Amino acid sequence: MEDGTFSSPGYCADTGPGAFDVKNWDAREDCEVRQILDRIADKWSLLVIALLDERSMRFTELRREIDGISQRMLARTLRHLERDGLVKRTVHPVVPPRVDYELTPLGASLHSTIKALVSWTEEHQSQIAAARTAYDAAASAGTAAADAGADSGSVRAG
Amino acid sequence: MEDGTFSSPGYCADTGPGAFDVKNWDAREDCEVRQILDRIADKWSLLVIALLDERSMRFTELRREIDGISQRMLARTLRHLERDGLVKRTVHPVVPPRVDYELTPLGASLHSTIKALVSWTEEHQSQIAAARTAYDAAASAGTAAADAGADSGSVRAG
DNA sequence: CTGGATCCCCTTGGATACTG
DNA sequence: CAGTATCCAAGGGGATCCAG
């Protein structure tokens, strides 16, 4: 079905705890889609997934690769990812603690899907940039233009 | 290329302002992918896009449909979407102001891509839920188990 | 009706320090 | 090395009031 792959615009299939349409979006606790979206969209998750998709890495390795991340956020991100079954955490009981992180099949699967979105962005980033420039320009010059054109089409509606 | 559709795990193609790999992720201003991801991931954007994909709507209509949203956030979300060229805003110069919002082809295109991600989530939400349950259970009982198993494999690494 | 401006709370996320 | 706990700043986001 190319018209609508899923049930409702609210993006919560009735297979979940609460079948709903848009109104129920407010009860986001019940919405898996929202959860996943929030997860992959948060500041660092996507990057961690991308990194681990290439090879398994240790905590410090990830931290060094990402560099801008704080240990707090890396730990938190990894824990979230682990909890969702996207990342597997392996603790090696050695004297200097060693922990390896790797993508689970589920995580790899998600990454594949995300790639489509990333590809889209790369293909359309120029259009978006152009739109932003246009919007920005209109915001400066558009005020006077809108004012001038206003009276030409004013009609009553009440 | 089924191995890697895009240049780097940092998800910023060298077609952008700053060709980079992961290190440069910190300079997120240059990263279009990050921008789009943040946009579609914020609390309301996706819902607005989904709604507008069905038909164009007025401000109040959107507000009534979403219901949980504040006018502040709806206005802000729409402005962002408009700036990115994903939504088209049409002002009708009538006495009670009337503004219609509709998805641009670019916005519709993005929505199509997002659907793949949504579908993935719907297909795997049970796995994720199971993983969470397992993680949660392990978090409670796993403490003692990890402690017991620790001495069985302890080795020196220094 | 369509927003912009303001106030205020709460979460996200960075920096730092401490533990195992 | 691999985290956890605490403190703190910035921003997200709701409520309300006001303007066009």
mmCIF file of C-alpha atoms (C1' of nucleotides) in Angstrom:
data_model
loop_
_atom_site.group_PDB
_atom_site.id
_atom_site.type_symbol
_atom_site.label_atom_id
_atom_site.label_comp_id
_atom_site.label_asym_id
_atom_site.label_seq_id
_atom_site.Cartn_x
_atom_site.Cartn_y
_atom_site.Cartn_z
ATOM 1 C CA MET A 1 0.000 0.000 0.000
ATOM 2 C CA GLU A 2 1.776 3.067 -1.234
ATOM 3 C CA ASP A 3 -0.932 5.363 -0.019
ATOM 4 C CA GLY A 4 -0.723 4.591 3.658
ATOM 5 C CA THR A 5 1.442 1.921 5.103
ATOM 6 C CA PHE A 6 0.139 2.306 8.599
ATOM 7 C CA SER A 7 -3.094 2.907 10.366
ATOM 8 C CA SER A 8 -3.265 6.523 11.399
ATOM 9 C CA PRO A 9 -1.464 9.822 11.017
ATOM 10 C CA GLY A 10 -0.732 9.651 14.692
ATOM 11 C CA TYR A 11 1.626 6.826 13.898
ATOM 12 C CA CYS A 12 0.428 4.444 16.511
ATOM 13 C CA ALA A 13 -0.896 1.201 15.205
ATOM 14 C CA ASP A 14 -3.732 -0.480 17.003
ATOM 15 C CA THR A 15 -1.370 -3.309 17.720
ATOM 16 C CA GLY A 16 -0.130 -1.250 20.635
ATOM 17 C CA PRO A 17 -1.562 -0.782 24.099
ATOM 18 C CA GLY A 18 -3.899 1.981 23.026
ATOM 19 C CA ALA A 19 -5.309 2.104 19.539
ATOM 20 C CA PHE A 20 -5.705 5.717 18.720
ATOM 21 C CA ASP A 21 -5.653 8.429 16.239
ATOM 22 C CA VAL A 22 -4.256 11.830 16.620
ATOM 23 C CA LYS A 23 -6.014 12.863 19.796
ATOM 24 C CA ASN A 24 -4.296 10.180 21.735
ATOM 25 C CA TRP A 25 -0.882 11.442 20.749
ATOM 26 C CA ASP A 26 -0.920 13.225 24.024
ATOM 27 C CA ALA A 27 -0.664 9.920 25.839
ATOM 28 C CA ARG A 28 2.757 9.338 24.412
ATOM 29 C CA GLU A 29 3.628 6.734 26.973
ATOM 30 C CA ASP A 30 1.624 4.240 24.967
ATOM 31 C CA CYS A 31 3.181 5.105 21.666
ATOM 32 C CA GLU A 32 6.085 2.933 20.638
ATOM 33 C CA VAL A 33 6.743 4.919 17.528
ATOM 34 C CA ARG A 34 7.224 8.033 19.543
ATOM 35 C CA GLN A 35 9.578 6.233 21.883
ATOM 36 C CA ILE A 36 11.791 4.960 19.112
ATOM 37 C CA LEU A 37 11.725 8.253 17.362
ATOM 38 C CA ASP A 38 12.797 10.035 20.480
ATOM 39 C CA ARG A 39 15.529 7.521 20.991
ATOM 40 C CA ILE A 40 17.096 7.688 17.563
ATOM 41 C CA ALA A 41 16.628 11.405 17.468
ATOM 42 C CA ASP A 42 18.296 12.272 20.702
ATOM 43 C CA LYS A 43 21.583 14.004 20.479
ATOM 44 C CA TRP A 44 23.946 11.048 20.372
ATOM 45 C CA SER A 45 22.110 7.769 19.774
ATOM 46 C CA LEU A 46 22.278 7.872 16.025
ATOM 47 C CA LEU A 47 25.975 8.492 16.079
ATOM 48 C CA VAL A 48 26.616 5.648 18.481
ATOM 49 C CA ILE A 49 24.552 3.295 16.340
ATOM 50 C CA ALA A 50 26.406 4.351 13.218
ATOM 51 C CA LEU A 51 29.746 3.787 14.908
ATOM 52 C CA LEU A 52 28.815 0.394 16.277
ATOM 53 C CA ASP A 53 27.439 -0.661 12.934
ATOM 54 C CA GLU A 54 30.988 -0.730 11.646
ATOM 55 C CA ARG A 55 32.502 -2.674 14.505
ATOM 56 C CA SER A 56 32.098 -3.294 18.193
ATOM 57 C CA MET A 57 33.792 -0.751 20.385
ATOM 58 C CA ARG A 58 34.726 -0.123 23.974
ATOM 59 C CA PHE A 59 33.405 2.705 26.089
ATOM 60 C CA THR A 60 36.523 4.782 25.798
ATOM 61 C CA GLU A 61 36.801 4.117 22.105
ATOM 62 C CA LEU A 62 33.340 5.483 21.533
ATOM 63 C CA ARG A 63 34.106 8.424 23.735
ATOM 64 C CA ARG A 64 37.273 9.187 21.820
ATOM 65 C CA GLU A 65 35.563 8.830 18.461
ATOM 66 C CA ILE A 66 32.673 11.041 19.316
ATOM 67 C CA ASP A 67 34.797 13.328 21.372
ATOM 68 C CA GLY A 68 32.211 16.010 21.884
ATOM 69 C CA ILE A 69 30.198 13.694 24.102
ATOM 70 C CA SER A 70 30.389 13.690 27.866
ATOM 71 C CA GLN A 71 30.855 10.417 29.712
ATOM 72 C CA ARG A 72 27.539 11.030 31.334
ATOM 73 C CA MET A 73 25.682 11.183 28.045
ATOM 74 C CA LEU A 74 27.599 8.321 26.508
ATOM 75 C CA ALA A 75 26.770 6.076 29.441
ATOM 76 C CA ARG A 76 23.176 7.176 29.420
ATOM 77 C CA THR A 77 22.829 6.750 25.684
ATOM 78 C CA LEU A 78 24.343 3.294 25.759
ATOM 79 C CA ARG A 79 22.078 2.240 28.579
ATOM 80 C CA HIS A 80 19.012 3.390 26.713
ATOM 81 C CA LEU A 81 20.148 1.627 23.578
ATOM 82 C CA GLU A 82 20.883 -1.490 25.550
ATOM 83 C CA ARG A 83 17.520 -1.424 27.223
ATOM 84 C CA ASP A 84 15.786 -1.221 23.872
ATOM 85 C CA GLY A 85 17.726 -4.231 22.665
ATOM 86 C CA LEU A 86 19.569 -2.245 20.030
ATOM 87 C CA VAL A 87 22.991 -2.606 21.575
ATOM 88 C CA LYS A 88 24.617 -5.516 23.372
ATOM 89 C CA ARG A 89 26.880 -4.812 26.324
ATOM 90 C CA THR A 90 29.601 -7.304 27.178
ATOM 91 C CA VAL A 91 31.543 -6.962 30.405
ATOM 92 C CA HIS A 92 34.928 -8.656 30.556
ATOM 93 C CA PRO A 93 35.827 -9.452 34.158
ATOM 94 C CA VAL A 94 39.402 -8.260 33.952
ATOM 95 C CA VAL A 95 41.286 -6.060 36.335
ATOM 96 C CA PRO A 96 41.138 -2.919 34.285
ATOM 97 C CA PRO A 97 37.460 -3.157 33.451
ATOM 98 C CA ARG A 98 36.726 -3.747 29.810
ATOM 99 C CA VAL A 99 33.285 -3.399 28.293
ATOM 100 C CA ASP A 100 32.473 -3.976 24.684
ATOM 101 C CA TYR A 101 29.444 -2.605 22.920
ATOM 102 C CA GLU A 102 28.069 -3.996 19.717
ATOM 103 C CA LEU A 103 24.957 -3.605 17.652
ATOM 104 C CA THR A 104 22.373 -6.352 17.959
ATOM 105 C CA PRO A 105 20.632 -7.614 14.814
ATOM 106 C CA LEU A 106 17.738 -5.425 15.854
ATOM 107 C CA GLY A 107 20.028 -2.432 16.103
ATOM 108 C CA ALA A 108 21.577 -3.170 12.730
ATOM 109 C CA SER A 109 18.109 -3.471 11.301
ATOM 110 C CA LEU A 110 17.169 -0.085 12.661
ATOM 111 C CA HIS A 111 20.327 1.401 11.279
ATOM 112 C CA SER A 112 19.460 0.159 7.821
ATOM 113 C CA THR A 113 16.147 1.898 8.056
ATOM 114 C CA ILE A 114 17.684 5.083 9.313
ATOM 115 C CA LYS A 115 19.999 5.138 6.349
ATOM 116 C CA ALA A 116 17.054 5.798 4.094
ATOM 117 C CA LEU A 117 16.248 8.897 6.058
ATOM 118 C CA VAL A 118 19.841 10.010 6.004
ATOM 119 C CA SER A 119 20.008 9.466 2.277
ATOM 120 C CA TRP A 120 16.904 11.532 1.816
ATOM 121 C CA THR A 121 18.436 14.343 3.784
ATOM 122 C CA GLU A 122 21.620 14.262 1.784
ATOM 123 C CA GLU A 123 19.670 14.336 -1.437
ATOM 124 C CA HIS A 124 17.516 17.227 -0.375
ATOM 125 C CA GLN A 125 19.762 19.296 1.802
ATOM 126 C CA SER A 126 20.327 21.785 -0.977
ATOM 127 C CA GLN A 127 16.585 22.300 -1.375
ATOM 128 C CA ILE A 128 16.220 22.816 2.325
ATOM 129 C CA ALA A 129 19.092 25.243 2.434
ATOM 130 C CA ALA A 130 17.535 27.142 -0.458
ATOM 131 C CA ALA A 131 14.178 27.213 1.285
ATOM 132 C CA ARG A 132 15.764 28.587 4.405
ATOM 133 C CA THR A 133 17.547 31.290 2.473
ATOM 134 C CA ALA A 134 14.340 32.228 0.719
ATOM 135 C CA TYR A 135 12.403 32.285 3.962
ATOM 136 C CA ASP A 136 15.048 34.374 5.595
ATOM 137 C CA ALA A 137 15.039 36.850 2.745
ATOM 138 C CA ALA A 138 11.245 37.062 2.761
ATOM 139 C CA ALA A 139 11.235 37.685 6.466
ATOM 140 C CA SER A 140 13.265 40.827 5.925
ATOM 141 C CA ALA A 141 11.730 42.213 2.734
ATOM 142 C CA GLY A 142 8.365 40.513 2.920
ATOM 143 C CA THR A 143 6.906 42.763 5.583
ATOM 144 C CA ALA A 144 6.438 45.744 3.279
ATOM 145 C CA ALA A 145 5.281 43.590 0.388
ATOM 146 C CA ALA A 146 2.601 41.899 2.448
ATOM 147 C CA ASP A 147 1.374 45.248 3.643
ATOM 148 C CA ALA A 148 1.109 46.601 0.117
ATOM 149 C CA GLY A 149 -0.721 43.590 -1.209
ATOM 150 C CA ALA A 150 -3.126 43.331 1.683
ATOM 151 C CA ASP A 151 -5.756 45.808 0.584
ATOM 152 C CA SER A 152 -5.929 44.479 -2.960
ATOM 153 C CA GLY A 153 -7.687 41.336 -1.869
ATOM 154 C CA SER A 154 -9.331 42.138 1.418
ATOM 155 C CA VAL A 155 -12.750 40.667 1.767
ATOM 156 C CA ARG A 156 -15.303 40.263 4.463
ATOM 157 C CA ALA A 157 -15.786 36.859 5.993
ATOM 158 C CA GLY A 158 -17.741 37.583 9.164
ATOM 159 C CA MET B 1 26.387 0.208 -2.295
ATOM 160 C CA GLU B 2 24.579 -1.927 0.202
ATOM 161 C CA ASP B 3 27.412 -1.702 2.668
ATOM 162 C CA GLY B 4 27.270 2.028 3.183
ATOM 163 C CA THR B 5 25.016 4.316 1.285
ATOM 164 C CA PHE B 6 26.693 7.420 2.539
ATOM 165 C CA SER B 7 30.128 8.650 3.244
ATOM 166 C CA SER B 8 30.693 8.472 6.964
ATOM 167 C CA PRO B 9 29.117 7.173 10.134
ATOM 168 C CA GLY B 10 28.740 10.740 11.213
ATOM 169 C CA TYR B 11 26.108 11.071 8.545
ATOM 170 C CA CYS B 12 27.395 14.205 7.003
ATOM 171 C CA ALA B 13 28.298 13.896 3.380
ATOM 172 C CA ASP B 14 31.196 15.884 2.034
ATOM 173 C CA THR B 15 28.704 17.603 -0.190
ATOM 174 C CA GLY B 16 27.881 19.801 2.757
ATOM 175 C CA PRO B 17 29.637 22.859 4.110
ATOM 176 C CA GLY B 18 32.104 20.843 6.112
ATOM 177 C CA ALA B 19 33.172 17.411 4.988
ATOM 178 C CA PHE B 20 33.760 15.462 8.092
ATOM 179 C CA ASP B 21 33.712 12.256 9.895
ATOM 180 C CA VAL B 22 32.659 11.690 13.393
ATOM 181 C CA LYS B 23 34.876 14.204 15.111
ATOM 182 C CA ASN B 24 33.161 17.036 13.398
ATOM 183 C CA TRP B 25 29.795 15.989 14.711
ATOM 184 C CA ASP B 26 30.368 18.493 17.407
ATOM 185 C CA ALA B 27 30.062 21.275 14.890
ATOM 186 C CA ARG B 28 26.469 20.360 14.287
ATOM 187 C CA GLU B 29 25.624 23.653 12.709
ATOM 188 C CA ASP B 30 27.195 22.391 9.522
ATOM 189 C CA CYS B 31 25.367 19.123 9.546
ATOM 190 C CA GLU B 32 22.154 19.106 7.576
ATOM 191 C CA VAL B 33 21.323 15.575 8.571
ATOM 192 C CA ARG B 34 21.336 16.526 12.202
ATOM 193 C CA GLN B 35 19.136 19.509 11.495
ATOM 194 C CA ILE B 36 16.505 17.480 9.709
ATOM 195 C CA LEU B 37 16.638 14.769 12.287
ATOM 196 C CA ASP B 38 16.108 17.283 15.051
ATOM 197 C CA ARG B 39 13.231 18.767 13.144
ATOM 198 C CA ILE B 40 11.323 15.584 12.502
ATOM 199 C CA ALA B 41 12.081 14.341 15.958
ATOM 200 C CA ASP B 42 10.853 17.273 17.940
ATOM 201 C CA LYS B 43 7.685 16.836 19.832
ATOM 202 C CA TRP B 44 5.151 17.906 17.251
ATOM 203 C CA SER B 45 6.656 18.196 13.777
ATOM 204 C CA LEU B 46 6.054 14.643 12.721
ATOM 205 C CA LEU B 47 2.436 14.810 13.743
ATOM 206 C CA VAL B 48 1.882 18.036 11.865
ATOM 207 C CA ILE B 49 3.488 16.579 8.762
ATOM 208 C CA ALA B 50 1.377 13.453 9.010
ATOM 209 C CA LEU B 51 -1.770 15.520 9.363
ATOM 210 C CA LEU B 52 -0.947 17.814 6.474
ATOM 211 C CA ASP B 53 -0.069 14.876 4.287
ATOM 212 C CA GLU B 54 -3.742 14.003 4.212
ATOM 213 C CA ARG B 55 -5.036 17.454 3.424
ATOM 214 C CA SER B 56 -4.239 21.100 3.917
ATOM 215 C CA MET B 57 -5.477 22.522 7.178
ATOM 216 C CA ARG B 58 -5.931 25.797 8.980
ATOM 217 C CA PHE B 59 -4.168 26.780 12.141
ATOM 218 C CA THR B 60 -7.140 26.140 14.375
ATOM 219 C CA GLU B 61 -7.889 22.879 12.651
ATOM 220 C CA LEU B 62 -4.434 21.602 13.387
ATOM 221 C CA ARG B 63 -4.712 22.826 16.922
ATOM 222 C CA ARG B 64 -8.000 21.055 17.406
ATOM 223 C CA GLU B 65 -6.737 17.831 15.852
ATOM 224 C CA ILE B 66 -3.595 17.705 17.892
ATOM 225 C CA ASP B 67 -5.297 19.131 20.916
ATOM 226 C CA GLY B 68 -2.446 18.535 23.319
ATOM 227 C CA ILE B 69 -0.376 21.196 21.604
ATOM 228 C CA SER B 70 -0.183 24.787 22.739
ATOM 229 C CA GLN B 71 -0.650 27.564 20.229
ATOM 230 C CA ARG B 72 2.858 28.643 20.945
ATOM 231 C CA MET B 73 4.335 25.322 19.905
ATOM 232 C CA LEU B 74 2.051 24.905 16.934
ATOM 233 C CA ALA B 75 3.032 28.301 15.615
ATOM 234 C CA ARG B 76 6.689 27.629 16.262
ATOM 235 C CA THR B 77 6.568 24.177 14.698
ATOM 236 C CA LEU B 78 4.806 25.461 11.615
ATOM 237 C CA ARG B 79 7.285 28.278 11.252
ATOM 238 C CA HIS B 80 10.199 25.860 11.414
ATOM 239 C CA LEU B 81 8.579 23.542 8.910
ATOM 240 C CA GLU B 82 7.849 26.464 6.648
ATOM 241 C CA ARG B 83 11.393 27.722 6.846
ATOM 242 C CA ASP B 84 12.707 24.339 5.831
ATOM 243 C CA GLY B 85 10.438 24.312 2.824
ATOM 244 C CA LEU B 86 8.431 21.374 4.094
ATOM 245 C CA VAL B 87 5.198 23.255 4.614
ATOM 246 C CA LYS B 88 3.595 26.032 2.597
ATOM 247 C CA ARG B 89 1.783 28.793 4.409
ATOM 248 C CA THR B 90 -1.001 30.651 2.642
ATOM 249 C CA VAL B 91 -2.500 33.764 4.178
ATOM 250 C CA HIS B 92 -5.951 34.787 3.014
ATOM 251 C CA PRO B 93 -6.436 38.523 3.479
ATOM 252 C CA VAL B 94 -9.888 38.306 4.998
ATOM 253 C CA VAL B 95 -11.223 40.070 8.041
ATOM 254 C CA PRO B 96 -11.066 37.128 10.366
ATOM 255 C CA PRO B 97 -7.570 36.025 9.386
ATOM 256 C CA ARG B 98 -7.410 32.698 7.641
ATOM 257 C CA VAL B 99 -4.200 30.812 7.097
ATOM 258 C CA ASP B 100 -3.897 27.498 5.327
ATOM 259 C CA TYR B 101 -1.018 25.123 5.722
ATOM 260 C CA GLU B 102 -0.151 22.397 3.285
ATOM 261 C CA LEU B 103 2.706 20.049 2.671
ATOM 262 C CA THR B 104 5.088 20.984 -0.108
ATOM 263 C CA PRO B 105 6.335 18.246 -2.461
ATOM 264 C CA LEU B 106 9.495 18.264 -0.385
ATOM 265 C CA GLY B 107 7.498 17.757 2.770
ATOM 266 C CA ALA B 108 5.492 14.955 1.216
ATOM 267 C CA SER B 109 8.716 13.365 0.092
ATOM 268 C CA LEU B 110 10.087 13.503 3.603
ATOM 269 C CA HIS B 111 6.914 12.012 4.950
ATOM 270 C CA SER B 112 7.238 9.069 2.599
ATOM 271 C CA THR B 113 10.698 8.414 3.913
ATOM 272 C CA ILE B 114 9.609 8.718 7.491
ATOM 273 C CA LYS B 115 6.951 6.112 6.882
ATOM 274 C CA ALA B 116 9.650 3.498 6.419
ATOM 275 C CA LEU B 117 10.954 4.269 9.868
ATOM 276 C CA VAL B 118 7.490 4.165 11.339
ATOM 277 C CA SER B 119 6.841 0.837 9.683
ATOM 278 C CA TRP B 120 10.060 -0.526 11.110
ATOM 279 C CA THR B 121 8.992 0.543 14.555
ATOM 280 C CA GLU B 122 5.600 -1.052 14.224
ATOM 281 C CA GLU B 123 7.158 -4.273 13.053
ATOM 282 C CA HIS B 124 9.696 -4.399 15.851
ATOM 283 C CA GLN B 125 7.899 -2.812 18.755
ATOM 284 C CA SER B 126 7.243 -6.183 20.313
ATOM 285 C CA GLN B 127 10.944 -7.038 20.207
ATOM 286 C CA ILE B 128 11.783 -3.739 21.790
ATOM 287 C CA ALA B 129 9.158 -4.175 24.457
ATOM 288 C CA ALA B 130 10.541 -7.634 25.184
ATOM 289 C CA ALA B 131 14.075 -6.281 25.375
ATOM 290 C CA ARG B 132 12.980 -3.650 27.819
ATOM 291 C CA THR B 133 11.249 -6.182 29.990
ATOM 292 C CA ALA B 134 14.310 -8.403 29.948
ATOM 293 C CA TYR B 135 16.596 -5.506 30.751
ATOM 294 C CA ASP B 136 14.356 -4.417 33.539
ATOM 295 C CA ALA B 137 14.279 -7.899 35.012
ATOM 296 C CA ALA B 138 18.036 -8.258 34.749
ATOM 297 C CA ALA B 139 18.523 -4.950 36.455
ATOM 298 C CA SER B 140 16.761 -6.289 39.519
ATOM 299 C CA ALA B 141 18.046 -9.854 39.673
ATOM 300 C CA GLY B 142 21.217 -9.397 37.692
ATOM 301 C CA THR B 143 23.194 -7.697 40.425
ATOM 302 C CA ALA B 144 23.680 -10.863 42.461
ATOM 303 C CA ALA B 145 24.207 -13.006 39.363
ATOM 304 C CA ALA B 146 26.937 -10.756 38.039
ATOM 305 C CA ASP B 147 28.611 -10.775 41.430
ATOM 306 C CA ALA B 148 28.536 -14.567 41.584
ATOM 307 C CA GLY B 149 29.859 -15.016 38.080
ATOM 308 C CA ALA B 150 32.585 -12.440 38.412
ATOM 309 C CA ASP B 151 35.205 -14.540 40.200
ATOM 310 C CA SER B 152 34.783 -17.468 37.833
ATOM 311 C CA GLY B 153 36.443 -15.665 34.987
ATOM 312 C CA SER B 154 38.537 -12.924 36.531
ATOM 313 C CA VAL B 155 41.845 -12.475 34.842
ATOM 314 C CA ARG B 156 44.667 -10.012 34.947
ATOM 315 C CA ALA B 157 45.024 -7.607 32.108
ATOM 316 C CA GLY B 158 47.547 -5.100 33.430
ATOM 317 C "C1'" DC C 1 -8.732 33.664 13.844
ATOM 318 C "C1'" DT C 2 -3.782 33.832 13.906
ATOM 319 C "C1'" DG C 3 -0.251 34.460 16.133
ATOM 320 C "C1'" DG C 4 3.609 37.261 19.047
ATOM 321 C "C1'" DA C 5 5.466 38.381 23.969
ATOM 322 C "C1'" DT C 6 6.164 37.072 28.506
ATOM 323 C "C1'" DC C 7 6.580 34.164 32.644
ATOM 324 C "C1'" DC C 8 7.877 30.008 34.548
ATOM 325 C "C1'" DC C 9 8.651 25.108 35.183
ATOM 326 C "C1'" DC C 10 10.988 21.071 34.003
ATOM 327 C "C1'" DT C 11 13.935 18.290 31.260
ATOM 328 C "C1'" DT C 12 18.206 17.782 28.679
ATOM 329 C "C1'" DG C 13 22.733 17.834 28.751
ATOM 330 C "C1'" DG C 14 27.633 19.581 30.073
ATOM 331 C "C1'" DA C 15 31.355 19.813 33.835
ATOM 332 C "C1'" DT C 16 33.221 17.974 37.664
ATOM 333 C "C1'" DA C 17 34.222 14.761 41.318
ATOM 334 C "C1'" DC C 18 34.053 10.248 43.207
ATOM 335 C "C1'" DT C 19 33.759 4.813 43.178
ATOM 336 C "C1'" DG C 20 34.776 -0.058 41.750
ATOM 337 C "C1'" DC D 1 38.850 1.783 32.383
ATOM 338 C "C1'" DA D 2 34.003 2.280 33.150
ATOM 339 C "C1'" DG D 3 30.915 4.177 35.048
ATOM 340 C "C1'" DT D 4 27.744 6.888 38.956
ATOM 341 C "C1'" DA D 5 26.283 11.094 41.556
ATOM 342 C "C1'" DT D 6 25.913 15.963 41.997
ATOM 343 C "C1'" DC D 7 25.632 20.642 40.534
ATOM 344 C "C1'" DC D 8 24.397 23.925 37.185
ATOM 345 C "C1'" DA D 9 23.224 26.341 32.690
ATOM 346 C "C1'" DA D 10 20.462 26.430 28.430
ATOM 347 C "C1'" DG D 11 16.526 25.406 26.058
ATOM 348 C "C1'" DG D 12 11.928 23.077 25.373
ATOM 349 C "C1'" DG D 13 7.474 23.672 26.122
ATOM 350 C "C1'" DG D 14 2.920 25.039 28.643
ATOM 351 C "C1'" DA D 15 -0.177 28.999 30.315
ATOM 352 C "C1'" DT D 16 -1.571 33.399 29.843
ATOM 353 C "C1'" DC D 17 -2.101 37.925 28.041
ATOM 354 C "C1'" DC D 18 -2.070 40.951 24.207
ATOM 355 C "C1'" DA D 19 -2.083 42.596 19.143
ATOM 356 C "C1'" DG D 20 -3.389 42.597 14.166
#
